[in-house]
Amino acid sequence: MVDQKKFALFLATPDSEFVKKEYGGYHNVFVETFGDEGEHWDSFRVVEGEFPDEKDLEKYDGFVISGSSHDAFQNDEWILKLCEIVKKIDEMKKKILGICFGHQIIARVRGGTVGRARKGLELALGNITIVKDAITPGSYFGDEIPDSIAIIKLHQDEVLVLPEGAKVLAYSEKYEVEMFSIEDHLFCIQGHPEYNKEILFEIVDRVLRLGYIKQELADAAKASMENKGADRKLLEKICKNFLKGRVPAN
């Protein structure tokens, strides 16, 4: 009998009404993207101070840290607690996939510097350029490493200084660190492989209503997805291969 794989999702963002109505919450969005049949996924709403017991960390095969509207460089109690937990998981050499805020938290824990994005907020579908020389053929990217990947971007912070030992796997015109890895167990992405067009558009409409962005930026964000979409299947494959320790055949 094969042991059931177990994963933990650290949710650093509350469910929006739209996500609750359409998907049943962000837990389902992430599991639909990164999960496989027969696996067990637990969610911990770390933004609300909910964390697993440290003694239970060993039972998980991997962890995912979500995005957040909070800044990874701040010292809120829950952010400091998350950093402590991530440090312990890192010491255990268990796999952690960091998305957006999670990408920045891992950089912080490992001694990098995170701060406000030097070229400003990004809210759109964007292309990131893959650093092919930094990726081993036959790794979780597969043998055919793409030149670039289209991914949905929604952030106002960035990794300013990489931690020691980190490898940049992708960059863009605006940001030097779009994707990085450390050793074989930490994989970090600034963009959102779990987001689709509908989720992005709802977020754009919501932050526009709240006055966080101007109409011009909202229009540009939607226009970025008018004639193309994110490479979600490719991103899903890469992330799954990483989390599950798979070496793809092609």
PDB file of C-alpha atoms in Angstrom:
ATOM      1  CA  MET A   1       0.000   0.000   0.000  1.00  0.00           C
ATOM      2  CA  VAL A   2       1.333   3.412  -1.009  1.00  0.00           C
ATOM      3  CA  ASP A   3       1.386   6.003   1.763  1.00  0.00           C
ATOM      4  CA  GLN A   4      -0.931   8.953   1.137  1.00  0.00           C
ATOM      5  CA  LYS A   5       1.041  12.112   0.423  1.00  0.00           C
ATOM      6  CA  LYS A   6       0.234  15.035   2.708  1.00  0.00           C
ATOM      7  CA  PHE A   7       0.706  18.717   1.976  1.00  0.00           C
ATOM      8  CA  ALA A   8       0.119  21.888   3.978  1.00  0.00           C
ATOM      9  CA  LEU A   9      -1.038  25.202   2.554  1.00  0.00           C
ATOM     10  CA  PHE A  10      -0.217  28.372   4.467  1.00  0.00           C
ATOM     11  CA  LEU A  11      -2.938  30.863   3.495  1.00  0.00           C
ATOM     12  CA  ALA A  12      -1.698  34.412   4.007  1.00  0.00           C
ATOM     13  CA  THR A  13      -4.806  35.977   2.492  1.00  0.00           C
ATOM     14  CA  PRO A  14      -8.498  35.824   3.422  1.00  0.00           C
ATOM     15  CA  ASP A  15     -11.064  34.411   1.003  1.00  0.00           C
ATOM     16  CA  SER A  16     -12.812  37.070  -1.056  1.00  0.00           C
ATOM     17  CA  GLU A  17     -16.566  36.775  -1.471  1.00  0.00           C
ATOM     18  CA  PHE A  18     -16.007  36.014  -5.159  1.00  0.00           C
ATOM     19  CA  VAL A  19     -13.562  33.181  -4.464  1.00  0.00           C
ATOM     20  CA  LYS A  20     -15.841  31.722  -1.791  1.00  0.00           C
ATOM     21  CA  LYS A  21     -18.820  31.800  -4.154  1.00  0.00           C
ATOM     22  CA  GLU A  22     -17.079  30.514  -7.283  1.00  0.00           C
ATOM     23  CA  TYR A  23     -14.495  28.106  -5.857  1.00  0.00           C
ATOM     24  CA  GLY A  24     -15.395  27.503  -2.231  1.00  0.00           C
ATOM     25  CA  GLY A  25     -12.308  29.402  -1.036  1.00  0.00           C
ATOM     26  CA  TYR A  26      -8.622  29.727  -1.860  1.00  0.00           C
ATOM     27  CA  HIS A  27      -7.948  26.265  -0.414  1.00  0.00           C
ATOM     28  CA  ASN A  28      -9.776  24.794  -3.399  1.00  0.00           C
ATOM     29  CA  VAL A  29      -8.034  27.126  -5.867  1.00  0.00           C
ATOM     30  CA  PHE A  30      -4.604  25.970  -4.687  1.00  0.00           C
ATOM     31  CA  VAL A  31      -5.461  22.284  -4.418  1.00  0.00           C
ATOM     32  CA  GLU A  32      -7.031  22.342  -7.882  1.00  0.00           C
ATOM     33  CA  THR A  33      -3.767  23.787  -9.224  1.00  0.00           C
ATOM     34  CA  PHE A  34      -1.138  21.861  -7.267  1.00  0.00           C
ATOM     35  CA  GLY A  35      -2.931  18.793  -5.924  1.00  0.00           C
ATOM     36  CA  ASP A  36      -3.396  15.304  -7.318  1.00  0.00           C
ATOM     37  CA  GLU A  37      -6.040  12.677  -6.655  1.00  0.00           C
ATOM     38  CA  GLY A  38      -5.443  10.679  -3.494  1.00  0.00           C
ATOM     39  CA  GLU A  39      -3.457  13.375  -1.690  1.00  0.00           C
ATOM     40  CA  HIS A  40      -4.384  15.036   1.596  1.00  0.00           C
ATOM     41  CA  TRP A  41      -4.145  18.831   1.860  1.00  0.00           C
ATOM     42  CA  ASP A  42      -4.470  20.821   5.092  1.00  0.00           C
ATOM     43  CA  SER A  43      -4.873  24.599   5.121  1.00  0.00           C
ATOM     44  CA  PHE A  44      -3.690  26.927   7.872  1.00  0.00           C
ATOM     45  CA  ARG A  45      -4.916  30.512   7.838  1.00  0.00           C
ATOM     46  CA  VAL A  46      -1.637  31.983   8.998  1.00  0.00           C
ATOM     47  CA  VAL A  47      -2.914  35.527   8.389  1.00  0.00           C
ATOM     48  CA  GLU A  48      -5.367  34.801  11.224  1.00  0.00           C
ATOM     49  CA  GLY A  49      -2.674  33.250  13.444  1.00  0.00           C
ATOM     50  CA  GLU A  50      -3.472  29.621  12.602  1.00  0.00           C
ATOM     51  CA  PHE A  51      -0.388  27.392  12.382  1.00  0.00           C
ATOM     52  CA  PRO A  52       0.349  23.673  12.596  1.00  0.00           C
ATOM     53  CA  ASP A  53       2.002  22.342  15.725  1.00  0.00           C
ATOM     54  CA  GLU A  54       5.733  22.096  15.179  1.00  0.00           C
ATOM     55  CA  LYS A  55       5.622  18.409  16.080  1.00  0.00           C
ATOM     56  CA  ASP A  56       3.279  17.837  13.120  1.00  0.00           C
ATOM     57  CA  LEU A  57       5.546  19.377  10.473  1.00  0.00           C
ATOM     58  CA  GLU A  58       7.311  16.057   9.902  1.00  0.00           C
ATOM     59  CA  LYS A  59       4.146  14.382   8.581  1.00  0.00           C
ATOM     60  CA  TYR A  60       3.927  16.662   5.538  1.00  0.00           C
ATOM     61  CA  ASP A  61       5.648  15.931   2.237  1.00  0.00           C
ATOM     62  CA  GLY A  62       5.610  19.563   1.170  1.00  0.00           C
ATOM     63  CA  PHE A  63       4.324  23.046   1.889  1.00  0.00           C
ATOM     64  CA  VAL A  64       2.903  25.946  -0.138  1.00  0.00           C
ATOM     65  CA  ILE A  65       2.882  29.591   1.023  1.00  0.00           C
ATOM     66  CA  SER A  66       0.289  31.780  -0.699  1.00  0.00           C
ATOM     67  CA  GLY A  67       0.333  35.394  -1.719  1.00  0.00           C
ATOM     68  CA  SER A  68      -0.905  38.162   0.561  1.00  0.00           C
ATOM     69  CA  SER A  69      -1.816  41.848   0.614  1.00  0.00           C
ATOM     70  CA  HIS A  70       0.596  42.168   3.559  1.00  0.00           C
ATOM     71  CA  ASP A  71       4.286  43.027   3.235  1.00  0.00           C
ATOM     72  CA  ALA A  72       6.723  40.167   3.819  1.00  0.00           C
ATOM     73  CA  PHE A  73       9.235  42.600   5.332  1.00  0.00           C
ATOM     74  CA  GLN A  74       6.907  43.719   8.132  1.00  0.00           C
ATOM     75  CA  ASN A  75       7.048  42.400  11.712  1.00  0.00           C
ATOM     76  CA  ASP A  76       3.416  41.562  12.454  1.00  0.00           C
ATOM     77  CA  GLU A  77       3.197  38.757  14.996  1.00  0.00           C
ATOM     78  CA  TRP A  78       1.827  36.248  12.487  1.00  0.00           C
ATOM     79  CA  ILE A  79       4.504  37.121   9.911  1.00  0.00           C
ATOM     80  CA  LEU A  80       7.277  36.553  12.467  1.00  0.00           C
ATOM     81  CA  LYS A  81       5.645  33.255  13.460  1.00  0.00           C
ATOM     82  CA  LEU A  82       5.462  32.228   9.810  1.00  0.00           C
ATOM     83  CA  CYS A  83       9.157  33.022   9.409  1.00  0.00           C
ATOM     84  CA  GLU A  84       9.944  30.806  12.416  1.00  0.00           C
ATOM     85  CA  ILE A  85       7.937  27.915  10.978  1.00  0.00           C
ATOM     86  CA  VAL A  86       9.508  28.308   7.524  1.00  0.00           C
ATOM     87  CA  LYS A  87      12.969  28.300   9.098  1.00  0.00           C
ATOM     88  CA  LYS A  88      12.208  24.991  10.825  1.00  0.00           C
ATOM     89  CA  ILE A  89      10.811  23.449   7.622  1.00  0.00           C
ATOM     90  CA  ASP A  90      13.894  24.650   5.742  1.00  0.00           C
ATOM     91  CA  GLU A  91      16.153  23.013   8.332  1.00  0.00           C
ATOM     92  CA  MET A  92      14.190  19.782   7.800  1.00  0.00           C
ATOM     93  CA  LYS A  93      14.924  20.063   4.055  1.00  0.00           C
ATOM     94  CA  LYS A  94      11.245  19.633   3.241  1.00  0.00           C
ATOM     95  CA  LYS A  95       9.946  21.143   0.020  1.00  0.00           C
ATOM     96  CA  ILE A  96       8.404  24.616   0.162  1.00  0.00           C
ATOM     97  CA  LEU A  97       6.767  26.330  -2.804  1.00  0.00           C
ATOM     98  CA  GLY A  98       6.561  30.085  -2.228  1.00  0.00           C
ATOM     99  CA  ILE A  99       4.071  32.133  -4.246  1.00  0.00           C
ATOM    100  CA  CYS A 100       4.381  35.958  -4.332  1.00  0.00           C
ATOM    101  CA  PHE A 101       4.355  36.844  -0.605  1.00  0.00           C
ATOM    102  CA  GLY A 102       5.576  33.295   0.044  1.00  0.00           C
ATOM    103  CA  HIS A 103       8.439  33.817  -2.425  1.00  0.00           C
ATOM    104  CA  GLN A 104       9.438  36.919  -0.467  1.00  0.00           C
ATOM    105  CA  ILE A 105       9.062  35.246   2.951  1.00  0.00           C
ATOM    106  CA  ILE A 106      11.461  32.471   1.936  1.00  0.00           C
ATOM    107  CA  ALA A 107      13.966  35.067   0.694  1.00  0.00           C
ATOM    108  CA  ARG A 108      13.675  36.884   4.033  1.00  0.00           C
ATOM    109  CA  VAL A 109      14.075  33.732   6.126  1.00  0.00           C
ATOM    110  CA  ARG A 110      17.175  32.753   4.167  1.00  0.00           C
ATOM    111  CA  GLY A 111      18.844  36.144   4.751  1.00  0.00           C
ATOM    112  CA  GLY A 112      17.810  38.028   1.614  1.00  0.00           C
ATOM    113  CA  THR A 113      16.288  41.495   1.496  1.00  0.00           C
ATOM    114  CA  VAL A 114      12.667  42.219   0.609  1.00  0.00           C
ATOM    115  CA  GLY A 115      11.156  45.657   0.116  1.00  0.00           C
ATOM    116  CA  ARG A 116       8.859  47.855  -1.924  1.00  0.00           C
ATOM    117  CA  ALA A 117       9.208  47.221  -5.649  1.00  0.00           C
ATOM    118  CA  ARG A 118      11.615  49.750  -7.112  1.00  0.00           C
ATOM    119  CA  LYS A 119       9.668  50.063 -10.374  1.00  0.00           C
ATOM    120  CA  GLY A 120       6.276  50.090  -8.754  1.00  0.00           C
ATOM    121  CA  LEU A 121       3.161  47.968  -8.541  1.00  0.00           C
ATOM    122  CA  GLU A 122       2.548  45.259 -11.116  1.00  0.00           C
ATOM    123  CA  LEU A 123      -0.974  44.097 -11.902  1.00  0.00           C
ATOM    124  CA  ALA A 124      -1.203  42.273 -15.232  1.00  0.00           C
ATOM    125  CA  LEU A 125      -0.325  39.231 -17.256  1.00  0.00           C
ATOM    126  CA  GLY A 126       3.410  39.429 -17.878  1.00  0.00           C
ATOM    127  CA  ASN A 127       6.218  37.421 -19.443  1.00  0.00           C
ATOM    128  CA  ILE A 128       9.151  36.230 -17.404  1.00  0.00           C
ATOM    129  CA  THR A 129      12.403  35.195 -19.082  1.00  0.00           C
ATOM    130  CA  ILE A 130      13.810  31.823 -18.051  1.00  0.00           C
ATOM    131  CA  VAL A 131      17.529  31.553 -17.189  1.00  0.00           C
ATOM    132  CA  LYS A 132      18.134  28.308 -19.019  1.00  0.00           C
ATOM    133  CA  ASP A 133      21.746  27.933 -17.840  1.00  0.00           C
ATOM    134  CA  ALA A 134      20.528  27.843 -14.239  1.00  0.00           C
ATOM    135  CA  ILE A 135      18.180  24.905 -14.845  1.00  0.00           C
ATOM    136  CA  THR A 136      19.327  21.310 -15.176  1.00  0.00           C
ATOM    137  CA  PRO A 137      17.679  19.524 -18.121  1.00  0.00           C
ATOM    138  CA  GLY A 138      15.471  16.720 -16.857  1.00  0.00           C
ATOM    139  CA  SER A 139      14.678  18.580 -13.642  1.00  0.00           C
ATOM    140  CA  TYR A 140      11.110  19.531 -12.751  1.00  0.00           C
ATOM    141  CA  PHE A 141      11.093  21.877 -15.762  1.00  0.00           C
ATOM    142  CA  GLY A 142      11.496  18.888 -18.078  1.00  0.00           C
ATOM    143  CA  ASP A 143      13.971  18.533 -20.929  1.00  0.00           C
ATOM    144  CA  GLU A 144      12.375  21.272 -23.046  1.00  0.00           C
ATOM    145  CA  ILE A 145      13.030  24.387 -21.004  1.00  0.00           C
ATOM    146  CA  PRO A 146      10.958  27.340 -22.306  1.00  0.00           C
ATOM    147  CA  ASP A 147      12.474  30.699 -23.199  1.00  0.00           C
ATOM    148  CA  SER A 148       9.728  32.529 -21.332  1.00  0.00           C
ATOM    149  CA  ILE A 149       6.521  31.916 -19.387  1.00  0.00           C
ATOM    150  CA  ALA A 150       3.371  34.056 -19.251  1.00  0.00           C
ATOM    151  CA  ILE A 151       2.156  34.428 -15.668  1.00  0.00           C
ATOM    152  CA  ILE A 152      -0.327  36.622 -13.808  1.00  0.00           C
ATOM    153  CA  LYS A 153       1.431  39.215 -11.645  1.00  0.00           C
ATOM    154  CA  LEU A 154      -0.037  41.085  -8.690  1.00  0.00           C
ATOM    155  CA  HIS A 155       2.464  42.621  -6.264  1.00  0.00           C
ATOM    156  CA  GLN A 156       3.949  45.846  -4.976  1.00  0.00           C
ATOM    157  CA  ASP A 157       7.011  44.315  -3.240  1.00  0.00           C
ATOM    158  CA  GLU A 158      10.004  42.405  -4.564  1.00  0.00           C
ATOM    159  CA  VAL A 159      13.135  40.501  -3.568  1.00  0.00           C
ATOM    160  CA  LEU A 160      15.812  43.201  -3.588  1.00  0.00           C
ATOM    161  CA  VAL A 161      18.778  41.059  -2.550  1.00  0.00           C
ATOM    162  CA  LEU A 162      18.862  37.296  -3.020  1.00  0.00           C
ATOM    163  CA  PRO A 163      19.874  35.019  -0.151  1.00  0.00           C
ATOM    164  CA  GLU A 164      23.264  33.348  -0.297  1.00  0.00           C
ATOM    165  CA  GLY A 165      23.147  30.188  -2.374  1.00  0.00           C
ATOM    166  CA  ALA A 166      20.005  31.174  -4.299  1.00  0.00           C
ATOM    167  CA  LYS A 167      19.802  30.733  -8.075  1.00  0.00           C
ATOM    168  CA  VAL A 168      17.746  33.120 -10.206  1.00  0.00           C
ATOM    169  CA  LEU A 169      15.617  31.003 -12.546  1.00  0.00           C
ATOM    170  CA  ALA A 170      13.646  33.820 -14.195  1.00  0.00           C
ATOM    171  CA  TYR A 171      13.598  37.608 -14.486  1.00  0.00           C
ATOM    172  CA  SER A 172      11.591  40.269 -16.330  1.00  0.00           C
ATOM    173  CA  GLU A 173      11.965  43.781 -17.660  1.00  0.00           C
ATOM    174  CA  LYS A 174      10.765  45.216 -14.335  1.00  0.00           C
ATOM    175  CA  TYR A 175      12.089  42.743 -11.777  1.00  0.00           C
ATOM    176  CA  GLU A 176      15.424  41.002 -11.408  1.00  0.00           C
ATOM    177  CA  VAL A 177      14.047  38.081  -9.382  1.00  0.00           C
ATOM    178  CA  GLU A 178      10.875  36.525 -10.785  1.00  0.00           C
ATOM    179  CA  MET A 179      11.748  32.963  -9.807  1.00  0.00           C
ATOM    180  CA  PHE A 180      14.511  31.455  -7.712  1.00  0.00           C
ATOM    181  CA  SER A 181      15.504  28.233  -6.008  1.00  0.00           C
ATOM    182  CA  ILE A 182      17.734  27.241  -3.119  1.00  0.00           C
ATOM    183  CA  GLU A 183      19.174  23.746  -3.026  1.00  0.00           C
ATOM    184  CA  ASP A 184      16.560  21.154  -4.017  1.00  0.00           C
ATOM    185  CA  HIS A 185      13.806  22.013  -1.548  1.00  0.00           C
ATOM    186  CA  LEU A 186      12.956  25.711  -1.950  1.00  0.00           C
ATOM    187  CA  PHE A 187      11.258  26.991  -5.124  1.00  0.00           C
ATOM    188  CA  CYS A 188       9.886  30.517  -5.296  1.00  0.00           C
ATOM    189  CA  ILE A 189       7.763  32.369  -7.848  1.00  0.00           C
ATOM    190  CA  GLN A 190       6.847  36.072  -7.726  1.00  0.00           C
ATOM    191  CA  GLY A 191       3.805  35.605  -9.970  1.00  0.00           C
ATOM    192  CA  HIS A 192       0.617  33.614  -9.406  1.00  0.00           C
ATOM    193  CA  PRO A 193       0.426  30.227 -11.161  1.00  0.00           C
ATOM    194  CA  GLU A 194      -2.841  29.530  -9.318  1.00  0.00           C
ATOM    195  CA  TYR A 195      -4.692  32.608 -10.643  1.00  0.00           C
ATOM    196  CA  ASN A 196      -6.903  32.630 -13.722  1.00  0.00           C
ATOM    197  CA  LYS A 197      -8.375  35.518 -15.705  1.00  0.00           C
ATOM    198  CA  GLU A 198     -11.588  35.628 -13.645  1.00  0.00           C
ATOM    199  CA  ILE A 199      -9.734  35.867 -10.323  1.00  0.00           C
ATOM    200  CA  LEU A 200      -7.441  38.586 -11.656  1.00  0.00           C
ATOM    201  CA  PHE A 201     -10.328  40.648 -13.038  1.00  0.00           C
ATOM    202  CA  GLU A 202     -12.257  40.412  -9.758  1.00  0.00           C
ATOM    203  CA  ILE A 203      -9.212  41.592  -7.817  1.00  0.00           C
ATOM    204  CA  VAL A 204      -8.706  44.463 -10.261  1.00  0.00           C
ATOM    205  CA  ASP A 205     -12.339  45.562  -9.875  1.00  0.00           C
ATOM    206  CA  ARG A 206     -12.145  45.279  -6.083  1.00  0.00           C
ATOM    207  CA  VAL A 207      -8.951  47.293  -5.593  1.00  0.00           C
ATOM    208  CA  LEU A 208     -10.251  49.883  -8.066  1.00  0.00           C
ATOM    209  CA  ARG A 209     -13.445  50.304  -6.012  1.00  0.00           C
ATOM    210  CA  LEU A 210     -11.352  50.669  -2.864  1.00  0.00           C
ATOM    211  CA  GLY A 211      -9.304  53.414  -4.496  1.00  0.00           C
ATOM    212  CA  TYR A 212      -5.970  51.527  -4.374  1.00  0.00           C
ATOM    213  CA  ILE A 213      -5.404  51.867  -8.115  1.00  0.00           C
ATOM    214  CA  LYS A 214      -6.488  54.239 -10.841  1.00  0.00           C
ATOM    215  CA  GLN A 215      -8.776  53.389 -13.761  1.00  0.00           C
ATOM    216  CA  GLU A 216      -5.880  53.494 -16.228  1.00  0.00           C
ATOM    217  CA  LEU A 217      -4.038  50.719 -14.387  1.00  0.00           C
ATOM    218  CA  ALA A 218      -7.210  48.646 -14.106  1.00  0.00           C
ATOM    219  CA  ASP A 219      -7.839  48.980 -17.846  1.00  0.00           C
ATOM    220  CA  ALA A 220      -4.229  48.048 -18.639  1.00  0.00           C
ATOM    221  CA  ALA A 221      -4.392  44.988 -16.378  1.00  0.00           C
ATOM    222  CA  LYS A 222      -7.469  43.667 -18.164  1.00  0.00           C
ATOM    223  CA  ALA A 223      -6.087  44.537 -21.585  1.00  0.00           C
ATOM    224  CA  SER A 224      -2.985  42.426 -20.862  1.00  0.00           C
ATOM    225  CA  MET A 225      -5.208  39.328 -20.973  1.00  0.00           C
ATOM    226  CA  GLU A 226      -7.418  40.394 -23.863  1.00  0.00           C
ATOM    227  CA  ASN A 227      -5.802  38.186 -26.488  1.00  0.00           C
ATOM    228  CA  LYS A 228      -3.699  35.745 -24.479  1.00  0.00           C
ATOM    229  CA  GLY A 229      -3.658  33.801 -21.229  1.00  0.00           C
ATOM    230  CA  ALA A 230      -1.160  32.624 -18.663  1.00  0.00           C
ATOM    231  CA  ASP A 231       0.818  29.431 -19.270  1.00  0.00           C
ATOM    232  CA  ARG A 232      -1.088  27.795 -16.434  1.00  0.00           C
ATOM    233  CA  LYS A 233      -0.658  24.178 -17.545  1.00  0.00           C
ATOM    234  CA  LEU A 234       3.105  24.603 -17.837  1.00  0.00           C
ATOM    235  CA  LEU A 235       3.326  26.368 -14.476  1.00  0.00           C
ATOM    236  CA  GLU A 236       1.145  23.697 -12.890  1.00  0.00           C
ATOM    237  CA  LYS A 237       3.400  20.952 -14.252  1.00  0.00           C
ATOM    238  CA  ILE A 238       6.591  22.647 -13.025  1.00  0.00           C
ATOM    239  CA  CYS A 239       5.189  23.280  -9.542  1.00  0.00           C
ATOM    240  CA  LYS A 240       3.756  19.780  -9.211  1.00  0.00           C
ATOM    241  CA  ASN A 241       6.996  18.182 -10.364  1.00  0.00           C
ATOM    242  CA  PHE A 242       8.870  20.216  -7.750  1.00  0.00           C
ATOM    243  CA  LEU A 243       6.476  19.499  -4.890  1.00  0.00           C
ATOM    244  CA  LYS A 244       6.129  15.799  -5.622  1.00  0.00           C
ATOM    245  CA  GLY A 245       9.809  15.216  -6.412  1.00  0.00           C
ATOM    246  CA  ARG A 246       9.049  14.093  -9.948  1.00  0.00           C
ATOM    247  CA  VAL A 247      11.578  13.995 -12.730  1.00  0.00           C
ATOM    248  CA  PRO A 248       9.496  14.199 -15.921  1.00  0.00           C
ATOM    249  CA  ALA A 249      10.215  11.918 -18.826  1.00  0.00           C
ATOM    250  CA  ASN A 250       9.915  14.722 -21.368  1.00  0.00           C
TER     251      ASN A 250
END
